[in-house]
Amino acid sequence: MIGRRIKELRNSQKLTQKELSDGIVSRTYLSLIEKGSVQPSNNVLVKLSKRLGVSVNDLMVESQNYQYSDIDMSREIIFYENKVKNKEYDVISDFIEERFEEKEDIQKIDLARIYLIYSEYYINTSHYKTGKDYLTRAENILLKMPINDYYIRYTILLSNIYLKDDDVDSALDVLERSKTEISYTNQFQLEMIQILYLMTKAYFKKAQYYTVTRLINELEKLSRQLQLDYKVNKVRYMKSISLYHEKKFDTLELLTENHNEIYDKVLYTYCLIVKGDVKSARQVYETIEPTRRYEALNEIIDDLNERFSSIM
């Protein structure tokens, strides 16, 4: 069958349906050709054969029913894991149509990786329930294995779902367990930074600012060891707000005085007010554009507005 032969050649060359069909037919139409649902015209066959680097006669050769080896499977999974990592979700539908999860003798770890790809794709394309279902399938496999990269990916994805749903306690249960398990190994340091960041977000939502500061200190120490900058602005924002609530104004002043984000200016202004430098505080305050972008800043902005209006 021509469709099966085209698919076989495409897979052997590691081309996605989108890459092969681009400028020739739609990706959906190529999918129908490969399934044998439609018969391509001679013109389409000529163009497909040129892109595949074969003759039209080669497309007529009976398919050899190409079977993926474990190495082929792993390469395919890695390719689409990178696509998900780079948020290139438009090509993941090609992977889903391959239905690798139905292949015989697939290794459990590869099956879990496939489910994670599916989950991230569906969650990030607004098919939330389907994404959570696939995440549960991955969980059923990964929880029976020693800790590994894919278990940590599952943890991060699940905790992000909980945080999006404002189920902070469930997110922290998952993250605390993962952090403990990682700490027993000398591996997964980059993943530990991601875990620490998500824990920081969770405790920030709970307004537990002492814990936020402690976690950020741990995150920053590990980041320095790895010579890595991870979500610097978001981390500095949470740290600044936490220092404000802990009334550590000297440290807060040093953290914010040389930065120009709105939250830096607001908090630096407050520090100047606290130490009595009203003139300098007003000068900084007048450069701040009105905003309600940062929810945690609202009460501080209201306080500053009241203070300045009372001394005008």
PDB file of C-alpha atoms in Angstrom:
ATOM      1  CA  MET A   1       0.000   0.000   0.000  1.00  0.00           C
ATOM      2  CA  ILE A   2       1.440   3.399  -1.035  1.00  0.00           C
ATOM      3  CA  GLY A   3       0.393   5.144   2.181  1.00  0.00           C
ATOM      4  CA  ARG A   4       2.131   2.597   4.374  1.00  0.00           C
ATOM      5  CA  ARG A   5       5.276   2.852   2.208  1.00  0.00           C
ATOM      6  CA  ILE A   6       5.305   6.669   2.486  1.00  0.00           C
ATOM      7  CA  LYS A   7       4.950   6.401   6.247  1.00  0.00           C
ATOM      8  CA  GLU A   8       7.746   3.821   6.405  1.00  0.00           C
ATOM      9  CA  LEU A   9      10.123   6.078   4.445  1.00  0.00           C
ATOM     10  CA  ARG A  10       9.139   9.138   6.460  1.00  0.00           C
ATOM     11  CA  ASN A  11       9.792   7.352   9.754  1.00  0.00           C
ATOM     12  CA  SER A  12      13.132   6.015   8.545  1.00  0.00           C
ATOM     13  CA  GLN A  13      14.208   9.592   7.768  1.00  0.00           C
ATOM     14  CA  LYS A  14      12.885  10.969  11.079  1.00  0.00           C
ATOM     15  CA  LEU A  15      10.523  13.385   9.363  1.00  0.00           C
ATOM     16  CA  THR A  16       7.296  14.566  10.945  1.00  0.00           C
ATOM     17  CA  GLN A  17       4.116  14.638   8.897  1.00  0.00           C
ATOM     18  CA  LYS A  18       4.295  18.416   8.939  1.00  0.00           C
ATOM     19  CA  GLU A  19       7.871  18.445   7.610  1.00  0.00           C
ATOM     20  CA  LEU A  20       7.070  16.037   4.783  1.00  0.00           C
ATOM     21  CA  SER A  21       3.770  17.621   3.757  1.00  0.00           C
ATOM     22  CA  ASP A  22       4.873  21.287   3.986  1.00  0.00           C
ATOM     23  CA  GLY A  23       4.112  23.024   0.681  1.00  0.00           C
ATOM     24  CA  ILE A  24       2.739  19.849  -0.902  1.00  0.00           C
ATOM     25  CA  VAL A  25      -0.464  18.932   0.916  1.00  0.00           C
ATOM     26  CA  SER A  26      -1.891  19.628   4.354  1.00  0.00           C
ATOM     27  CA  ARG A  27      -0.629  17.563   7.277  1.00  0.00           C
ATOM     28  CA  THR A  28      -4.141  16.163   7.719  1.00  0.00           C
ATOM     29  CA  TYR A  29      -4.279  15.065   4.082  1.00  0.00           C
ATOM     30  CA  LEU A  30      -0.888  13.346   4.376  1.00  0.00           C
ATOM     31  CA  SER A  31      -2.199  11.532   7.437  1.00  0.00           C
ATOM     32  CA  LEU A  32      -5.150  10.278   5.372  1.00  0.00           C
ATOM     33  CA  ILE A  33      -2.768   9.116   2.618  1.00  0.00           C
ATOM     34  CA  GLU A  34      -0.667   7.169   5.124  1.00  0.00           C
ATOM     35  CA  LYS A  35      -3.775   5.536   6.550  1.00  0.00           C
ATOM     36  CA  GLY A  36      -4.920   4.528   3.073  1.00  0.00           C
ATOM     37  CA  SER A  37      -8.093   6.607   3.363  1.00  0.00           C
ATOM     38  CA  VAL A  38      -7.340   8.596   0.185  1.00  0.00           C
ATOM     39  CA  GLN A  39      -5.351   7.954  -2.993  1.00  0.00           C
ATOM     40  CA  PRO A  40      -2.825  10.729  -3.787  1.00  0.00           C
ATOM     41  CA  SER A  41      -2.599  12.195  -7.279  1.00  0.00           C
ATOM     42  CA  ASN A  42       0.441  11.557  -9.469  1.00  0.00           C
ATOM     43  CA  ASN A  43       1.519  15.170  -8.938  1.00  0.00           C
ATOM     44  CA  VAL A  44       1.477  14.718  -5.152  1.00  0.00           C
ATOM     45  CA  LEU A  45       3.382  11.436  -5.423  1.00  0.00           C
ATOM     46  CA  VAL A  46       6.102  13.086  -7.513  1.00  0.00           C
ATOM     47  CA  LYS A  47       6.526  15.887  -4.956  1.00  0.00           C
ATOM     48  CA  LEU A  48       6.552  13.505  -1.982  1.00  0.00           C
ATOM     49  CA  SER A  49       9.083  11.230  -3.657  1.00  0.00           C
ATOM     50  CA  LYS A  50      11.421  14.165  -4.333  1.00  0.00           C
ATOM     51  CA  ARG A  51      11.252  15.278  -0.701  1.00  0.00           C
ATOM     52  CA  LEU A  52      11.916  11.731   0.459  1.00  0.00           C
ATOM     53  CA  GLY A  53      14.814  11.428  -1.990  1.00  0.00           C
ATOM     54  CA  VAL A  54      13.385   8.405  -3.783  1.00  0.00           C
ATOM     55  CA  SER A  55      11.710   7.691  -7.102  1.00  0.00           C
ATOM     56  CA  VAL A  56       7.972   7.327  -7.572  1.00  0.00           C
ATOM     57  CA  ASN A  57       8.622   3.646  -8.294  1.00  0.00           C
ATOM     58  CA  ASP A  58      10.174   3.342  -4.818  1.00  0.00           C
ATOM     59  CA  LEU A  59       6.841   4.440  -3.384  1.00  0.00           C
ATOM     60  CA  MET A  60       5.196   1.522  -5.154  1.00  0.00           C
ATOM     61  CA  VAL A  61       7.451  -1.051  -3.501  1.00  0.00           C
ATOM     62  CA  GLU A  62       5.580  -3.198  -1.020  1.00  0.00           C
ATOM     63  CA  SER A  63       6.040  -1.966   2.526  1.00  0.00           C
ATOM     64  CA  GLN A  64       8.428  -3.992   4.643  1.00  0.00           C
ATOM     65  CA  ASN A  65       6.240  -3.385   7.690  1.00  0.00           C
ATOM     66  CA  TYR A  66       9.033  -1.509   9.369  1.00  0.00           C
ATOM     67  CA  GLN A  67       9.135  -2.190  13.091  1.00  0.00           C
ATOM     68  CA  TYR A  68      10.682   0.205  15.569  1.00  0.00           C
ATOM     69  CA  SER A  69      13.568  -1.108  17.620  1.00  0.00           C
ATOM     70  CA  ASP A  70      14.037   0.095  21.201  1.00  0.00           C
ATOM     71  CA  ILE A  71      16.694   2.515  19.920  1.00  0.00           C
ATOM     72  CA  ASP A  72      14.364   3.875  17.234  1.00  0.00           C
ATOM     73  CA  MET A  73      11.617   4.271  19.810  1.00  0.00           C
ATOM     74  CA  SER A  74      13.916   6.114  22.204  1.00  0.00           C
ATOM     75  CA  ARG A  75      15.104   8.486  19.483  1.00  0.00           C
ATOM     76  CA  GLU A  76      11.536   9.256  18.483  1.00  0.00           C
ATOM     77  CA  ILE A  77      10.531   9.930  22.082  1.00  0.00           C
ATOM     78  CA  ILE A  78      13.560  12.172  22.689  1.00  0.00           C
ATOM     79  CA  PHE A  79      12.722  14.162  19.550  1.00  0.00           C
ATOM     80  CA  TYR A  80       9.201  14.901  20.760  1.00  0.00           C
ATOM     81  CA  GLU A  81      10.264  15.462  24.373  1.00  0.00           C
ATOM     82  CA  ASN A  82      12.447  18.276  23.054  1.00  0.00           C
ATOM     83  CA  LYS A  83       9.524  19.635  21.053  1.00  0.00           C
ATOM     84  CA  VAL A  84       7.415  19.752  24.222  1.00  0.00           C
ATOM     85  CA  LYS A  85      10.288  21.346  26.148  1.00  0.00           C
ATOM     86  CA  ASN A  86      10.480  24.079  23.489  1.00  0.00           C
ATOM     87  CA  LYS A  87       6.678  24.452  23.515  1.00  0.00           C
ATOM     88  CA  GLU A  88       6.409  23.368  19.853  1.00  0.00           C
ATOM     89  CA  TYR A  89       3.067  21.715  20.461  1.00  0.00           C
ATOM     90  CA  ASP A  90       1.870  21.886  16.846  1.00  0.00           C
ATOM     91  CA  VAL A  91       4.014  18.881  15.841  1.00  0.00           C
ATOM     92  CA  ILE A  92       3.000  16.647  18.766  1.00  0.00           C
ATOM     93  CA  SER A  93      -0.186  15.602  16.983  1.00  0.00           C
ATOM     94  CA  ASP A  94       2.051  13.730  14.507  1.00  0.00           C
ATOM     95  CA  PHE A  95       3.498  11.755  17.391  1.00  0.00           C
ATOM     96  CA  ILE A  96       0.080  11.000  18.858  1.00  0.00           C
ATOM     97  CA  GLU A  97      -1.153   9.666  15.508  1.00  0.00           C
ATOM     98  CA  GLU A  98       1.697   7.143  15.477  1.00  0.00           C
ATOM     99  CA  ARG A  99       0.039   5.478  18.517  1.00  0.00           C
ATOM    100  CA  PHE A 100       3.353   4.181  19.820  1.00  0.00           C
ATOM    101  CA  GLU A 101       1.709   3.231  23.115  1.00  0.00           C
ATOM    102  CA  GLU A 102      -0.099   0.410  21.285  1.00  0.00           C
ATOM    103  CA  LYS A 103       3.063  -1.230  19.949  1.00  0.00           C
ATOM    104  CA  GLU A 104       3.951  -4.661  21.266  1.00  0.00           C
ATOM    105  CA  ASP A 105       6.732  -5.196  23.807  1.00  0.00           C
ATOM    106  CA  ILE A 106       7.132  -1.485  24.541  1.00  0.00           C
ATOM    107  CA  GLN A 107       9.202  -0.888  27.663  1.00  0.00           C
ATOM    108  CA  LYS A 108       7.329   0.493  30.661  1.00  0.00           C
ATOM    109  CA  ILE A 109       9.637   3.489  31.015  1.00  0.00           C
ATOM    110  CA  ASP A 110       9.100   4.418  27.349  1.00  0.00           C
ATOM    111  CA  LEU A 111       5.354   4.079  27.815  1.00  0.00           C
ATOM    112  CA  ALA A 112       5.501   6.475  30.777  1.00  0.00           C
ATOM    113  CA  ARG A 113       7.530   8.956  28.703  1.00  0.00           C
ATOM    114  CA  ILE A 114       4.946   8.786  25.914  1.00  0.00           C
ATOM    115  CA  TYR A 115       2.139   9.466  28.388  1.00  0.00           C
ATOM    116  CA  LEU A 116       4.052  12.471  29.754  1.00  0.00           C
ATOM    117  CA  ILE A 117       4.399  13.910  26.248  1.00  0.00           C
ATOM    118  CA  TYR A 118       0.682  13.388  25.644  1.00  0.00           C
ATOM    119  CA  SER A 119      -0.167  14.940  29.006  1.00  0.00           C
ATOM    120  CA  GLU A 120       1.875  18.090  28.465  1.00  0.00           C
ATOM    121  CA  TYR A 121       0.499  18.470  24.951  1.00  0.00           C
ATOM    122  CA  TYR A 122      -3.143  18.168  25.985  1.00  0.00           C
ATOM    123  CA  ILE A 123      -2.793  20.366  29.071  1.00  0.00           C
ATOM    124  CA  ASN A 124      -1.096  23.114  27.070  1.00  0.00           C
ATOM    125  CA  THR A 125      -3.668  22.949  24.272  1.00  0.00           C
ATOM    126  CA  SER A 126      -6.618  23.366  26.659  1.00  0.00           C
ATOM    127  CA  HIS A 127      -7.635  19.685  26.749  1.00  0.00           C
ATOM    128  CA  TYR A 128      -7.191  19.670  30.498  1.00  0.00           C
ATOM    129  CA  LYS A 129      -9.088  16.511  31.435  1.00  0.00           C
ATOM    130  CA  THR A 130      -7.388  14.392  28.750  1.00  0.00           C
ATOM    131  CA  GLY A 131      -4.004  15.700  29.881  1.00  0.00           C
ATOM    132  CA  LYS A 132      -4.689  14.766  33.501  1.00  0.00           C
ATOM    133  CA  ASP A 133      -5.838  11.289  32.431  1.00  0.00           C
ATOM    134  CA  TYR A 134      -2.543  10.642  30.644  1.00  0.00           C
ATOM    135  CA  LEU A 135      -0.624  11.999  33.622  1.00  0.00           C
ATOM    136  CA  THR A 136      -2.380   9.449  35.829  1.00  0.00           C
ATOM    137  CA  ARG A 137      -1.335   6.683  33.429  1.00  0.00           C
ATOM    138  CA  ALA A 138       2.286   7.845  33.671  1.00  0.00           C
ATOM    139  CA  GLU A 139       1.976   7.987  37.460  1.00  0.00           C
ATOM    140  CA  ASN A 140       0.817   4.358  37.640  1.00  0.00           C
ATOM    141  CA  ILE A 141       4.060   3.302  35.962  1.00  0.00           C
ATOM    142  CA  LEU A 142       6.571   5.721  37.493  1.00  0.00           C
ATOM    143  CA  LEU A 143       5.569   5.255  41.138  1.00  0.00           C
ATOM    144  CA  LYS A 144       6.577   1.590  40.858  1.00  0.00           C
ATOM    145  CA  MET A 145      10.119   2.513  39.743  1.00  0.00           C
ATOM    146  CA  PRO A 146      13.178   4.009  41.467  1.00  0.00           C
ATOM    147  CA  ILE A 147      13.360   7.791  41.201  1.00  0.00           C
ATOM    148  CA  ASN A 148      14.392   8.934  37.724  1.00  0.00           C
ATOM    149  CA  ASP A 149      14.227  11.931  35.388  1.00  0.00           C
ATOM    150  CA  TYR A 150      10.728  11.062  34.227  1.00  0.00           C
ATOM    151  CA  TYR A 151       9.375  10.708  37.745  1.00  0.00           C
ATOM    152  CA  ILE A 152      10.627  14.226  38.452  1.00  0.00           C
ATOM    153  CA  ARG A 153       9.026  15.508  35.235  1.00  0.00           C
ATOM    154  CA  TYR A 154       5.771  13.932  36.376  1.00  0.00           C
ATOM    155  CA  THR A 155       6.151  15.605  39.787  1.00  0.00           C
ATOM    156  CA  ILE A 156       6.743  19.026  38.252  1.00  0.00           C
ATOM    157  CA  LEU A 157       3.834  18.680  35.840  1.00  0.00           C
ATOM    158  CA  LEU A 158       1.450  17.454  38.538  1.00  0.00           C
ATOM    159  CA  SER A 159       2.429  20.187  41.000  1.00  0.00           C
ATOM    160  CA  ASN A 160       1.938  22.837  38.298  1.00  0.00           C
ATOM    161  CA  ILE A 161      -1.562  21.489  37.735  1.00  0.00           C
ATOM    162  CA  TYR A 162      -2.318  21.702  41.460  1.00  0.00           C
ATOM    163  CA  LEU A 163      -0.939  25.253  41.643  1.00  0.00           C
ATOM    164  CA  LYS A 164      -3.020  26.286  38.635  1.00  0.00           C
ATOM    165  CA  ASP A 165      -6.075  24.905  40.450  1.00  0.00           C
ATOM    166  CA  ASP A 166      -5.005  26.745  43.653  1.00  0.00           C
ATOM    167  CA  ASP A 167      -4.719  23.392  45.420  1.00  0.00           C
ATOM    168  CA  VAL A 168      -1.535  24.499  47.160  1.00  0.00           C
ATOM    169  CA  ASP A 169      -1.480  21.826  49.860  1.00  0.00           C
ATOM    170  CA  SER A 170      -1.649  18.996  47.300  1.00  0.00           C
ATOM    171  CA  ALA A 171       1.148  20.643  45.304  1.00  0.00           C
ATOM    172  CA  LEU A 172       3.303  20.848  48.411  1.00  0.00           C
ATOM    173  CA  ASP A 173       2.648  17.200  49.295  1.00  0.00           C
ATOM    174  CA  VAL A 174       3.982  16.159  45.881  1.00  0.00           C
ATOM    175  CA  LEU A 175       6.921  18.569  45.936  1.00  0.00           C
ATOM    176  CA  GLU A 176       8.024  17.819  49.503  1.00  0.00           C
ATOM    177  CA  ARG A 177       8.030  14.084  48.745  1.00  0.00           C
ATOM    178  CA  SER A 178      10.050  14.612  45.585  1.00  0.00           C
ATOM    179  CA  LYS A 179      12.523  16.939  47.322  1.00  0.00           C
ATOM    180  CA  THR A 180      13.109  14.373  50.050  1.00  0.00           C
ATOM    181  CA  GLU A 181      13.664  11.567  47.550  1.00  0.00           C
ATOM    182  CA  ILE A 182      16.063  13.673  45.464  1.00  0.00           C
ATOM    183  CA  SER A 183      18.051  14.666  48.555  1.00  0.00           C
ATOM    184  CA  TYR A 184      19.008  11.013  49.093  1.00  0.00           C
ATOM    185  CA  THR A 185      20.861  11.028  45.771  1.00  0.00           C
ATOM    186  CA  ASN A 186      23.716  13.094  44.370  1.00  0.00           C
ATOM    187  CA  GLN A 187      21.841  13.544  41.117  1.00  0.00           C
ATOM    188  CA  PHE A 188      19.089  15.738  39.701  1.00  0.00           C
ATOM    189  CA  GLN A 189      20.514  19.084  40.868  1.00  0.00           C
ATOM    190  CA  LEU A 190      18.901  21.012  38.010  1.00  0.00           C
ATOM    191  CA  GLU A 191      15.599  19.326  38.788  1.00  0.00           C
ATOM    192  CA  MET A 192      16.075  20.233  42.462  1.00  0.00           C
ATOM    193  CA  ILE A 193      16.194  23.912  41.452  1.00  0.00           C
ATOM    194  CA  GLN A 194      12.864  23.483  39.656  1.00  0.00           C
ATOM    195  CA  ILE A 195      11.381  21.753  42.703  1.00  0.00           C
ATOM    196  CA  LEU A 196      12.633  24.509  45.025  1.00  0.00           C
ATOM    197  CA  TYR A 197      11.170  27.166  42.755  1.00  0.00           C
ATOM    198  CA  LEU A 198       7.743  25.520  42.698  1.00  0.00           C
ATOM    199  CA  MET A 199       7.821  25.074  46.469  1.00  0.00           C
ATOM    200  CA  THR A 200       8.653  28.761  46.781  1.00  0.00           C
ATOM    201  CA  LYS A 201       5.650  29.648  44.617  1.00  0.00           C
ATOM    202  CA  ALA A 202       3.414  27.435  46.741  1.00  0.00           C
ATOM    203  CA  TYR A 203       4.501  28.900  50.071  1.00  0.00           C
ATOM    204  CA  PHE A 204       4.284  32.396  48.587  1.00  0.00           C
ATOM    205  CA  LYS A 205       0.632  31.689  47.745  1.00  0.00           C
ATOM    206  CA  LYS A 206       0.152  30.655  51.380  1.00  0.00           C
ATOM    207  CA  ALA A 207       1.872  33.891  52.535  1.00  0.00           C
ATOM    208  CA  GLN A 208       4.387  31.894  54.591  1.00  0.00           C
ATOM    209  CA  TYR A 209       7.169  34.389  53.949  1.00  0.00           C
ATOM    210  CA  TYR A 210       9.798  33.049  56.330  1.00  0.00           C
ATOM    211  CA  THR A 211       9.663  29.710  54.489  1.00  0.00           C
ATOM    212  CA  VAL A 212       9.766  31.514  51.140  1.00  0.00           C
ATOM    213  CA  THR A 213      12.990  33.296  52.127  1.00  0.00           C
ATOM    214  CA  ARG A 214      14.543  30.066  53.383  1.00  0.00           C
ATOM    215  CA  LEU A 215      13.724  28.201  50.166  1.00  0.00           C
ATOM    216  CA  ILE A 216      15.001  31.042  47.975  1.00  0.00           C
ATOM    217  CA  ASN A 217      18.286  31.082  49.872  1.00  0.00           C
ATOM    218  CA  GLU A 218      18.596  27.351  49.201  1.00  0.00           C
ATOM    219  CA  LEU A 219      17.659  27.825  45.542  1.00  0.00           C
ATOM    220  CA  GLU A 220      20.155  30.669  45.060  1.00  0.00           C
ATOM    221  CA  LYS A 221      22.964  28.699  46.690  1.00  0.00           C
ATOM    222  CA  LEU A 222      22.394  25.731  44.398  1.00  0.00           C
ATOM    223  CA  SER A 223      22.085  28.043  41.373  1.00  0.00           C
ATOM    224  CA  ARG A 224      25.475  29.574  42.164  1.00  0.00           C
ATOM    225  CA  GLN A 225      27.031  26.112  42.421  1.00  0.00           C
ATOM    226  CA  LEU A 226      25.645  25.220  38.996  1.00  0.00           C
ATOM    227  CA  GLN A 227      26.422  28.697  37.596  1.00  0.00           C
ATOM    228  CA  LEU A 228      22.817  28.972  36.525  1.00  0.00           C
ATOM    229  CA  ASP A 229      20.308  31.837  36.557  1.00  0.00           C
ATOM    230  CA  TYR A 230      16.823  30.432  37.042  1.00  0.00           C
ATOM    231  CA  LYS A 231      13.755  32.705  36.785  1.00  0.00           C
ATOM    232  CA  VAL A 232      15.742  35.518  38.381  1.00  0.00           C
ATOM    233  CA  ASN A 233      13.080  38.245  38.221  1.00  0.00           C
ATOM    234  CA  LYS A 234      10.298  36.059  39.594  1.00  0.00           C
ATOM    235  CA  VAL A 235      12.539  34.817  42.401  1.00  0.00           C
ATOM    236  CA  ARG A 236      13.609  38.372  43.278  1.00  0.00           C
ATOM    237  CA  TYR A 237       9.971  39.487  43.344  1.00  0.00           C
ATOM    238  CA  MET A 238       8.969  36.786  45.832  1.00  0.00           C
ATOM    239  CA  LYS A 239      12.086  37.406  47.919  1.00  0.00           C
ATOM    240  CA  SER A 240      11.434  41.157  48.010  1.00  0.00           C
ATOM    241  CA  ILE A 241       7.826  40.777  49.115  1.00  0.00           C
ATOM    242  CA  SER A 242       8.898  38.275  51.788  1.00  0.00           C
ATOM    243  CA  LEU A 243      11.568  40.636  53.142  1.00  0.00           C
ATOM    244  CA  TYR A 244       8.951  43.385  53.324  1.00  0.00           C
ATOM    245  CA  HIS A 245       6.617  41.229  55.421  1.00  0.00           C
ATOM    246  CA  GLU A 246       9.539  40.146  57.622  1.00  0.00           C
ATOM    247  CA  LYS A 247      10.376  43.856  58.067  1.00  0.00           C
ATOM    248  CA  LYS A 248      13.985  43.304  56.954  1.00  0.00           C
ATOM    249  CA  PHE A 249      14.144  46.714  55.341  1.00  0.00           C
ATOM    250  CA  ASP A 250      17.943  47.109  55.218  1.00  0.00           C
ATOM    251  CA  THR A 251      18.286  43.879  53.232  1.00  0.00           C
ATOM    252  CA  LEU A 252      15.284  44.825  51.098  1.00  0.00           C
ATOM    253  CA  GLU A 253      16.814  48.205  50.262  1.00  0.00           C
ATOM    254  CA  LEU A 254      20.039  46.576  49.070  1.00  0.00           C
ATOM    255  CA  LEU A 255      18.073  44.092  46.969  1.00  0.00           C
ATOM    256  CA  THR A 256      15.883  46.658  45.186  1.00  0.00           C
ATOM    257  CA  GLU A 257      17.829  49.920  44.923  1.00  0.00           C
ATOM    258  CA  ASN A 258      19.627  49.154  41.648  1.00  0.00           C
ATOM    259  CA  HIS A 259      16.726  47.557  39.759  1.00  0.00           C
ATOM    260  CA  ASN A 260      13.985  49.170  37.697  1.00  0.00           C
ATOM    261  CA  GLU A 261      11.067  46.748  37.836  1.00  0.00           C
ATOM    262  CA  ILE A 262       7.917  48.334  39.234  1.00  0.00           C
ATOM    263  CA  TYR A 263       8.014  46.145  42.333  1.00  0.00           C
ATOM    264  CA  ASP A 264      11.645  47.175  42.935  1.00  0.00           C
ATOM    265  CA  LYS A 265      10.718  50.853  42.829  1.00  0.00           C
ATOM    266  CA  VAL A 266       7.680  50.434  45.076  1.00  0.00           C
ATOM    267  CA  LEU A 267       9.585  48.479  47.706  1.00  0.00           C
ATOM    268  CA  TYR A 268      12.658  50.724  47.506  1.00  0.00           C
ATOM    269  CA  THR A 269      10.388  53.728  48.018  1.00  0.00           C
ATOM    270  CA  TYR A 270       8.946  52.071  51.116  1.00  0.00           C
ATOM    271  CA  CYS A 271      12.423  51.403  52.498  1.00  0.00           C
ATOM    272  CA  LEU A 272      13.337  55.073  52.076  1.00  0.00           C
ATOM    273  CA  ILE A 273      10.143  56.084  53.900  1.00  0.00           C
ATOM    274  CA  VAL A 274      10.957  53.726  56.768  1.00  0.00           C
ATOM    275  CA  LYS A 275      14.392  55.274  57.284  1.00  0.00           C
ATOM    276  CA  GLY A 276      12.964  58.804  57.046  1.00  0.00           C
ATOM    277  CA  ASP A 277      14.314  59.888  53.659  1.00  0.00           C
ATOM    278  CA  VAL A 278      10.987  61.261  52.435  1.00  0.00           C
ATOM    279  CA  LYS A 279      12.513  63.515  49.763  1.00  0.00           C
ATOM    280  CA  SER A 280      14.321  60.642  48.019  1.00  0.00           C
ATOM    281  CA  ALA A 281      11.274  58.416  48.473  1.00  0.00           C
ATOM    282  CA  ARG A 282       9.057  60.956  46.703  1.00  0.00           C
ATOM    283  CA  GLN A 283      11.514  61.241  43.811  1.00  0.00           C
ATOM    284  CA  VAL A 284      11.428  57.488  43.240  1.00  0.00           C
ATOM    285  CA  TYR A 285       7.668  57.342  43.835  1.00  0.00           C
ATOM    286  CA  GLU A 286       7.008  59.885  41.077  1.00  0.00           C
ATOM    287  CA  THR A 287       8.720  57.626  38.500  1.00  0.00           C
ATOM    288  CA  ILE A 288       6.364  54.706  39.219  1.00  0.00           C
ATOM    289  CA  GLU A 289       3.580  54.107  36.710  1.00  0.00           C
ATOM    290  CA  PRO A 290       0.249  53.197  38.365  1.00  0.00           C
ATOM    291  CA  THR A 291      -0.344  49.445  38.214  1.00  0.00           C
ATOM    292  CA  ARG A 292      -2.246  46.580  39.809  1.00  0.00           C
ATOM    293  CA  ARG A 293      -0.193  43.984  37.964  1.00  0.00           C
ATOM    294  CA  TYR A 294       1.381  42.546  41.115  1.00  0.00           C
ATOM    295  CA  GLU A 295      -1.296  41.467  43.569  1.00  0.00           C
ATOM    296  CA  ALA A 296       1.082  41.319  46.525  1.00  0.00           C
ATOM    297  CA  LEU A 297       2.065  44.973  45.917  1.00  0.00           C
ATOM    298  CA  ASN A 298      -1.442  46.412  46.135  1.00  0.00           C
ATOM    299  CA  GLU A 299      -1.519  46.963  49.891  1.00  0.00           C
ATOM    300  CA  ILE A 300       1.983  48.483  49.792  1.00  0.00           C
ATOM    301  CA  ILE A 301       1.012  50.863  46.970  1.00  0.00           C
ATOM    302  CA  ASP A 302      -2.136  51.859  48.871  1.00  0.00           C
ATOM    303  CA  ASP A 303      -0.042  52.497  51.984  1.00  0.00           C
ATOM    304  CA  LEU A 304       2.403  54.684  50.023  1.00  0.00           C
ATOM    305  CA  ASN A 305      -0.436  56.634  48.372  1.00  0.00           C
ATOM    306  CA  GLU A 306      -1.917  57.334  51.796  1.00  0.00           C
ATOM    307  CA  ARG A 307       1.428  58.356  53.280  1.00  0.00           C
ATOM    308  CA  PHE A 308       2.277  60.766  50.455  1.00  0.00           C
ATOM    309  CA  SER A 309      -1.197  62.271  50.309  1.00  0.00           C
ATOM    310  CA  SER A 310      -1.037  62.999  54.061  1.00  0.00           C
ATOM    311  CA  ILE A 311       2.226  64.949  53.775  1.00  0.00           C
ATOM    312  CA  MET A 312       1.385  66.972  50.664  1.00  0.00           C
TER     313      MET A 312
END
